[in-house]
Amino acid sequence: MSPDLNPIEHLWIDLKMAVWRRHPSNIRDLEQFAKEEWSKIPAEHCKKLIDGYRKRIKMSEGIMSKAATMEIPISSNGVSGTINEDESLEQDLQQVMVSGPNLNETSIVSGGYGGTTEGIIPTSSLKGPAVQFNPNYLGLRFLSTEGQGSMSQPSSHPSLTSEELSRGLAVEKFDMVKKWGINTYKCTKQLISERFGRGSRTVDLELETQIELLRDTKRKYEGVLQLARALTAHFYSLVQTQRALGDAFSDLSQKSPELQEEFGYNAETQKLLCKNGETLLGAVNFFVSSINTLINKTMEDTLMTVKLYETARLEFDAYRADLEELSLGPRDAATLCRIEVAQQNFHAHRHKYEKLRGDVTIKLRFLQENKVKVMHKQLLLFHNAISSYFAGNQQQLEASLQQFNIKLSSAASDKPSWLEEQ
C-alpha cells in the first residue's frame, strides 16, 4: 500500500497541529506535548479513519491498474505527447476527484480530540472541490473533439448535464496535475544539471551576497536570543531566591529579639535587590520580545519572499534551457509550434522572476533600516538597565524603563492580603 494512503498520515497531521498549538520551546517540551496529545486520541477516531480508507484503497487499486496500461510519452524537454483517453479510467478519476477525500472523517481540535471547545475547524465548511470549474473549458473541449465548424462560443452549445460537468471538472483537474508534473520535471532537471555543473544558472552576485548575509545574521541573532532567554530564566530564579531569603530574614527578626536589627537590615537589603531585579527583568523581557519579533516575524517574512524568488529563478532557468534546447533542434512545423509555446512560458517566468527579484531587493533594504533602528534602541536599553542594576542605582534603573515606555505588571505578592484590606 502506498504510504500516502496510510490512515496514520491523518493522525500525524492531527498530532502536529495539536502540538503546534501548545508552542513548545525546546526538545523536552516537544517530546512531552507529543506524548500527551497522542494519549488524547480516542480509539473511535482511529477506527473511523481505518473504515473510511478501505474504500479509498480499493478505488485507487482499480485506477492504478488501468493507468499502468497507459503511456504518456515525454520528450527530453518535458513536453508530453498525445494521450489516448480511456473512458473507464476517466470515470474512475471523476469519481475520486469530484467527491474528494472524506473530510468528515477528520477534525482538528485545539484542545483535544472529539471535543466541542474553541479551535475546532468544522469539516462541513470544507466541502466542495478545491478548484473552481470553468464551463468554458468543457465547452471548448467538446467543440475541439467534435471538429465540426469553426470555434464558436460555448454558450451556443446545448446545456450540459450534471454528469458532463462533473466529468469536465475531473478532466480539468487531471490537466492541472499534468501541467504541474511537467513543470516539476523541468525544474528537477535544471536543479540536477546545476548540482553536477552541467547547466547554466542566472546569478545576481550582489543580491545573493545580501541574502547569504541575511541568513548568517539571522543565525547569529538567534544565538543572542537563546542566550538572553537563558539569562532571563536564571535571573528570575535569583529574584525568587532573594524574595524567599528576605521573607525568611524578616520572620527571624521578629522571633529573635537579640538579632532583630541584623536580621532586619538583611531583610530590607534582599527586598531591595528583589525589587531592582524585577525591574531589570522587565527590561530584559522587553529586549527578548523585541529581538524575537525581529527574527521570527520581520526577518522570516523577508526570507519567505527570498524562497519564492529562488523558486522563480529555478523555473526561469529551466524554461530558458528548454527554449535554448528547442532552438538548437530541427525546424519543422511541430517544432516551431513548440518553440512558440516555449517562448511564451519563458517570457512569463522571466517576468515573474524579475518581479520577485525587485520585491526581495526592496524588502532587504527596508529590513536593514528597521533592524538598525530596533537594535539601536534595544541595545541602549539593555546596557543602561544592566549597568544601573549592578551599580545599585534604583532611580536610574527605573528611568531607563520610563525612557522606553516599559510598564511593569505588579506582582501578586505586592497586593495586600484579605486581612490587611479589612
XYZ file of C-alpha atoms in Angstrom:
422
model
C 0.000 0.000 0.000
C 1.234 3.480 -0.823
C 2.406 5.474 2.251
C 0.126 8.346 1.158
C -2.918 6.095 1.673
C -1.908 5.019 5.154
C -4.560 6.158 7.700
C -1.834 7.123 10.150
C -0.967 10.095 7.933
C -4.167 11.765 9.197
C -3.115 11.044 12.774
C 0.307 12.608 12.152
C -1.381 15.772 10.867
C -3.717 15.930 13.883
C -0.806 15.338 16.251
C 1.380 18.001 14.635
C -1.415 20.583 14.759
C -2.213 19.810 18.400
C 1.445 20.043 19.474
C 1.960 23.217 17.410
C -0.888 24.970 19.219
C 0.898 24.432 22.544
C 4.040 26.211 21.229
C 6.871 24.004 22.593
C 10.029 25.990 23.281
C 12.555 23.141 23.415
C 13.045 19.439 22.648
C 11.861 18.344 26.085
C 8.562 20.233 25.766
C 8.118 18.909 22.230
C 8.509 15.305 23.392
C 6.227 15.807 26.395
C 3.472 17.556 24.407
C 3.640 14.912 21.677
C 3.139 12.118 24.214
C 0.276 13.946 25.915
C -1.550 14.743 22.667
C -1.032 11.197 21.377
C -2.663 9.778 24.509
C -5.705 12.038 23.910
C -6.513 10.466 20.533
C -9.605 8.263 21.039
C -9.783 4.776 19.574
C -13.051 5.666 17.828
C -11.212 8.312 15.811
C -8.693 5.725 14.579
C -11.494 3.275 13.735
C -13.218 5.867 11.535
C -10.007 6.513 9.613
C -9.448 2.797 9.004
C -13.042 2.134 7.944
C -13.082 5.102 5.581
C -9.824 4.183 3.854
C -10.788 0.665 2.865
C -12.972 2.100 0.125
C -10.232 4.505 -0.986
C -7.674 1.729 -1.273
C -9.958 -0.353 -3.494
C -10.702 2.628 -5.738
C -7.024 3.569 -6.042
C -6.055 -0.005 -6.889
C -8.571 -0.041 -9.726
C -7.345 3.297 -11.075
C -3.659 2.395 -10.873
C -4.204 -0.945 -12.600
C -5.820 0.878 -15.515
C -3.321 3.717 -15.525
C -0.471 1.205 -15.736
C -1.580 0.299 -19.261
C -1.458 3.919 -20.482
C 1.602 5.587 -21.978
C 2.385 9.261 -21.501
C 5.400 9.876 -23.771
C 7.601 12.706 -22.547
C 10.422 14.073 -24.651
C 13.750 15.239 -23.277
C 12.414 18.740 -22.665
C 9.400 17.515 -20.695
C 6.652 18.092 -23.298
C 4.015 15.397 -23.121
C 2.738 13.632 -26.203
C -0.814 12.741 -27.137
C -2.737 10.750 -24.524
C -5.303 8.229 -25.657
C -8.293 8.689 -23.420
C -9.544 5.646 -21.576
C -13.242 6.061 -20.808
C -13.326 3.756 -17.781
C -10.189 5.309 -16.290
C -11.611 8.801 -16.704
C -14.836 7.753 -14.978
C -12.845 6.451 -12.015
C -10.864 9.693 -11.905
C -14.113 11.617 -11.985
C -15.474 9.674 -9.029
C -12.345 10.196 -6.934
C -11.579 13.815 -7.857
C -15.128 15.171 -7.709
C -16.060 13.529 -4.439
C -12.617 14.113 -2.899
C -11.484 12.544 0.364
C -13.997 12.096 3.130
C -13.126 15.201 5.106
C -15.735 14.428 7.722
C -13.524 11.596 8.947
C -11.011 14.011 10.441
C -11.442 17.114 12.584
C -8.719 19.311 14.023
C -9.291 20.357 17.621
C -7.073 22.751 19.524
C -7.709 21.341 22.975
C -8.008 17.632 22.198
C -9.970 15.269 20.011
C -13.699 14.936 19.708
C -14.499 17.870 21.985
C -16.600 20.976 21.403
C -14.114 23.565 22.632
C -12.954 26.598 20.705
C -10.480 25.982 17.918
C -12.417 23.266 16.077
C -12.272 23.590 12.334
C -15.669 22.269 11.137
C -15.121 19.890 8.258
C -18.558 20.634 6.847
C -17.242 24.008 5.706
C -14.552 22.301 3.625
C -16.892 20.513 1.231
C -16.673 21.016 -2.492
C -13.816 20.889 -4.986
C -10.638 22.807 -4.290
C -10.566 24.093 -7.884
C -13.449 26.077 -9.343
C -14.900 24.588 -12.506
C -14.608 26.588 -15.702
C -17.525 25.766 -18.036
C -15.714 27.399 -20.959
C -13.005 24.774 -20.648
C -15.527 21.950 -21.081
C -17.339 23.678 -23.928
C -14.118 24.218 -25.841
C -13.123 20.624 -25.219
C -16.399 19.323 -26.667
C -16.074 21.577 -29.707
C -12.461 20.538 -30.331
C -13.286 16.827 -30.099
C -16.290 17.133 -32.399
C -14.245 19.009 -35.022
C -17.332 20.416 -36.729
C -17.428 24.008 -37.959
C -15.400 26.885 -36.592
C -14.743 27.593 -32.902
C -17.876 29.252 -31.581
C -18.712 30.434 -28.090
C -19.506 27.691 -25.533
C -22.779 29.430 -24.743
C -24.176 28.201 -28.069
C -23.540 24.613 -27.032
C -26.548 22.727 -25.596
C -26.940 22.851 -21.826
C -24.579 20.480 -20.060
C -25.846 17.795 -17.716
C -24.503 17.375 -14.194
C -22.632 14.254 -15.284
C -20.876 16.171 -18.046
C -19.992 18.987 -15.655
C -18.520 16.516 -13.176
C -16.627 14.796 -15.958
C -15.269 18.137 -17.188
C -14.144 19.037 -13.675
C -12.227 15.776 -13.397
C -10.568 16.312 -16.772
C -9.632 19.878 -15.840
C -8.056 18.705 -12.608
C -6.218 15.955 -14.455
C -4.779 18.507 -16.894
C -3.670 20.710 -13.998
C -1.858 17.748 -12.446
C -0.232 17.030 -15.825
C 0.999 20.637 -16.133
C 2.317 20.510 -12.579
C 4.155 17.287 -13.376
C 5.792 18.758 -16.476
C 6.852 21.875 -14.566
C 8.273 19.738 -11.750
C 10.161 17.621 -14.267
C 11.741 20.683 -15.908
C 12.741 22.245 -12.585
C 14.155 18.964 -11.261
C 16.169 18.504 -14.446
C 17.524 22.053 -14.149
C 18.382 21.590 -10.466
C 20.271 18.346 -11.110
C 22.137 19.951 -14.010
C 23.213 22.835 -11.767
C 24.324 20.484 -8.994
C 26.522 18.477 -11.385
C 27.842 21.582 -13.132
C 26.291 20.734 -16.484
C 23.780 23.562 -16.713
C 23.958 27.332 -16.518
C 22.114 29.408 -13.939
C 21.209 33.065 -13.602
C 23.415 34.712 -10.975
C 22.885 38.058 -9.261
C 26.049 38.314 -7.165
C 25.059 41.433 -5.243
C 21.600 40.153 -4.327
C 22.793 36.653 -3.438
C 25.502 38.125 -1.210
C 22.868 40.153 0.643
C 20.648 37.068 1.029
C 23.517 34.998 2.443
C 24.399 37.855 4.802
C 20.772 37.968 5.988
C 20.745 34.243 6.731
C 24.027 34.486 8.615
C 22.736 37.485 10.594
C 19.558 35.602 11.468
C 21.573 32.652 12.804
C 23.690 34.963 14.988
C 20.647 36.827 16.281
C 19.016 33.507 17.148
C 22.089 32.725 19.259
C 21.750 36.075 21.059
C 18.054 35.408 21.621
C 18.763 31.984 23.098
C 21.379 33.399 25.483
C 19.085 36.267 26.513
C 16.309 33.814 27.318
C 18.720 31.724 29.395
C 19.789 34.888 31.262
C 16.135 35.714 31.930
C 15.432 32.246 33.305
C 18.479 32.251 35.606
C 17.876 35.787 36.803
C 14.221 35.016 37.517
C 15.360 32.155 39.765
C 17.765 34.533 41.517
C 14.996 37.072 42.155
C 12.723 34.412 43.580
C 15.516 33.203 45.852
C 16.163 36.740 47.071
C 12.462 37.186 47.779
C 12.335 33.970 49.814
C 15.522 34.889 51.654
C 14.161 38.332 52.538
C 10.939 36.795 53.889
C 12.992 34.351 55.985
C 15.136 37.159 57.426
C 12.043 39.214 58.192
C 10.416 36.297 60.000
C 13.553 35.628 62.053
C 13.871 39.303 63.008
C 10.508 39.077 64.740
C 11.301 35.827 66.521
C 14.879 36.631 67.597
C 14.940 39.823 69.715
C 18.719 39.628 70.241
C 19.348 39.616 66.452
C 16.358 41.662 65.390
C 18.379 44.547 63.977
C 20.805 42.331 61.992
C 18.031 40.224 60.507
C 16.025 43.358 59.804
C 18.502 45.221 57.619
C 19.419 41.983 55.793
C 15.726 41.506 55.053
C 15.434 45.044 53.733
C 18.550 44.564 51.562
C 17.165 41.382 49.990
C 13.805 43.014 49.348
C 15.506 45.982 47.652
C 17.571 43.637 45.496
C 14.406 41.724 44.654
C 12.626 44.904 43.615
C 15.547 46.029 41.440
C 15.766 42.520 39.987
C 12.118 42.611 38.951
C 12.705 45.974 37.279
C 15.700 44.564 35.424
C 13.663 41.511 34.428
C 11.099 43.810 32.850
C 13.794 45.444 30.736
C 15.354 42.119 29.716
C 11.958 40.634 28.840
C 11.232 43.645 26.622
C 14.622 43.152 24.968
C 13.897 39.439 24.368
C 10.421 40.157 22.995
C 11.701 42.770 20.546
C 14.537 40.534 19.297
C 12.115 37.634 18.906
C 9.787 39.799 16.796
C 12.676 40.968 14.645
C 13.880 37.397 14.000
C 10.678 35.382 13.719
C 8.439 37.999 12.123
C 10.407 40.610 10.187
C 13.360 38.506 9.043
C 11.214 35.429 8.460
C 8.833 37.399 6.244
C 11.753 38.570 4.119
C 13.158 35.033 3.897
C 9.790 33.731 2.705
C 9.967 36.195 -0.189
C 13.544 35.037 -0.799
C 12.344 31.435 -1.109
C 9.742 32.489 -3.664
C 12.456 34.367 -5.546
C 14.768 31.327 -5.578
C 11.941 29.108 -6.849
C 11.134 31.632 -9.591
C 14.816 31.772 -10.534
C 14.940 27.978 -10.895
C 11.786 27.932 -13.033
C 13.108 30.772 -15.195
C 16.386 28.936 -15.838
C 14.519 25.684 -16.525
C 12.315 27.224 -19.201
C 15.248 29.189 -20.589
C 17.232 25.971 -21.006
C 14.171 24.340 -22.571
C 13.856 27.140 -25.112
C 17.574 27.001 -25.943
C 17.387 23.236 -26.478
C 14.419 23.567 -28.825
C 16.077 26.407 -30.758
C 19.107 24.223 -31.499
C 16.958 21.394 -32.892
C 15.410 20.922 -36.336
C 12.876 23.494 -37.538
C 9.759 21.687 -38.734
C 6.107 22.680 -38.276
C 5.671 20.799 -35.000
C 8.933 22.165 -33.573
C 8.043 25.751 -34.470
C 4.761 25.398 -32.602
C 6.573 24.036 -29.550
C 9.148 26.835 -29.769
C 6.366 29.418 -29.737
C 4.841 27.848 -26.629
C 8.280 27.668 -25.002
C 8.857 31.368 -25.726
C 5.562 32.280 -24.079
C 6.445 30.238 -20.985
C 9.935 31.744 -20.942
C 8.652 35.333 -21.028
C 6.038 34.606 -18.343
C 8.616 33.108 -15.968
C 11.120 35.871 -16.709
C 8.509 38.477 -15.733
C 7.779 36.557 -12.521
C 11.482 36.231 -11.729
C 12.218 39.935 -12.286
C 9.221 40.993 -10.196
C 10.279 38.813 -7.240
C 13.877 39.995 -7.569
C 12.653 43.577 -7.214
C 10.499 42.624 -4.214
C 13.453 40.954 -2.479
C 15.699 43.968 -3.107
C 13.153 46.356 -1.585
C 12.464 44.111 1.426
C 16.169 43.677 2.137
C 16.665 47.446 2.143
C 13.692 48.066 4.450
C 14.778 45.195 6.712
C 18.249 46.690 7.102
C 16.827 50.092 8.062
C 14.342 48.557 10.508
C 16.988 46.287 12.042
C 19.316 49.230 12.755
C 16.541 51.233 14.432
C 15.304 48.338 16.561
C 18.739 47.135 17.657
C 19.953 50.667 18.465
C 17.017 51.119 20.837
C 17.202 47.642 22.382
C 20.974 47.606 22.923
C 20.818 51.023 24.598
C 18.051 49.785 26.891
C 19.915 46.585 27.713
C 23.143 48.427 28.541
C 21.503 51.088 30.716
C 19.390 48.567 32.634
C 22.274 46.175 33.342
C 24.723 48.891 34.361
C 22.152 50.634 36.611
C 21.238 47.369 38.339
C 24.789 46.331 39.191
C 25.634 49.895 40.221
C 22.742 49.780 42.682
C 21.179 52.892 41.158
C 17.459 52.214 41.531
C 16.386 55.621 40.213
C 18.482 55.281 37.048
C 17.114 51.770 36.501
C 13.520 52.969 36.717
C 14.347 55.953 34.489
C 15.665 53.566 31.801
C 12.325 51.777 31.715
C 10.389 55.030 31.600
C 12.564 56.239 28.720
C 11.389 53.298 26.597
C 7.783 53.342 27.911
C 8.066 49.944 29.626
C 5.402 49.347 32.254
C 5.895 46.584 34.797
C 2.954 44.473 35.877
C 2.556 44.499 39.613
C 3.423 41.169 41.211
C 0.772 39.227 43.068
C 2.824 39.365 46.261
C 2.670 43.176 46.334
C -1.106 43.146 46.727
C -2.397 43.372 50.312
C -3.941 40.251 51.775
C -7.651 39.996 52.503
C -6.932 40.528 56.214
C -4.999 43.760 55.566
C -7.838 45.094 53.419
C -10.358 44.794 56.257
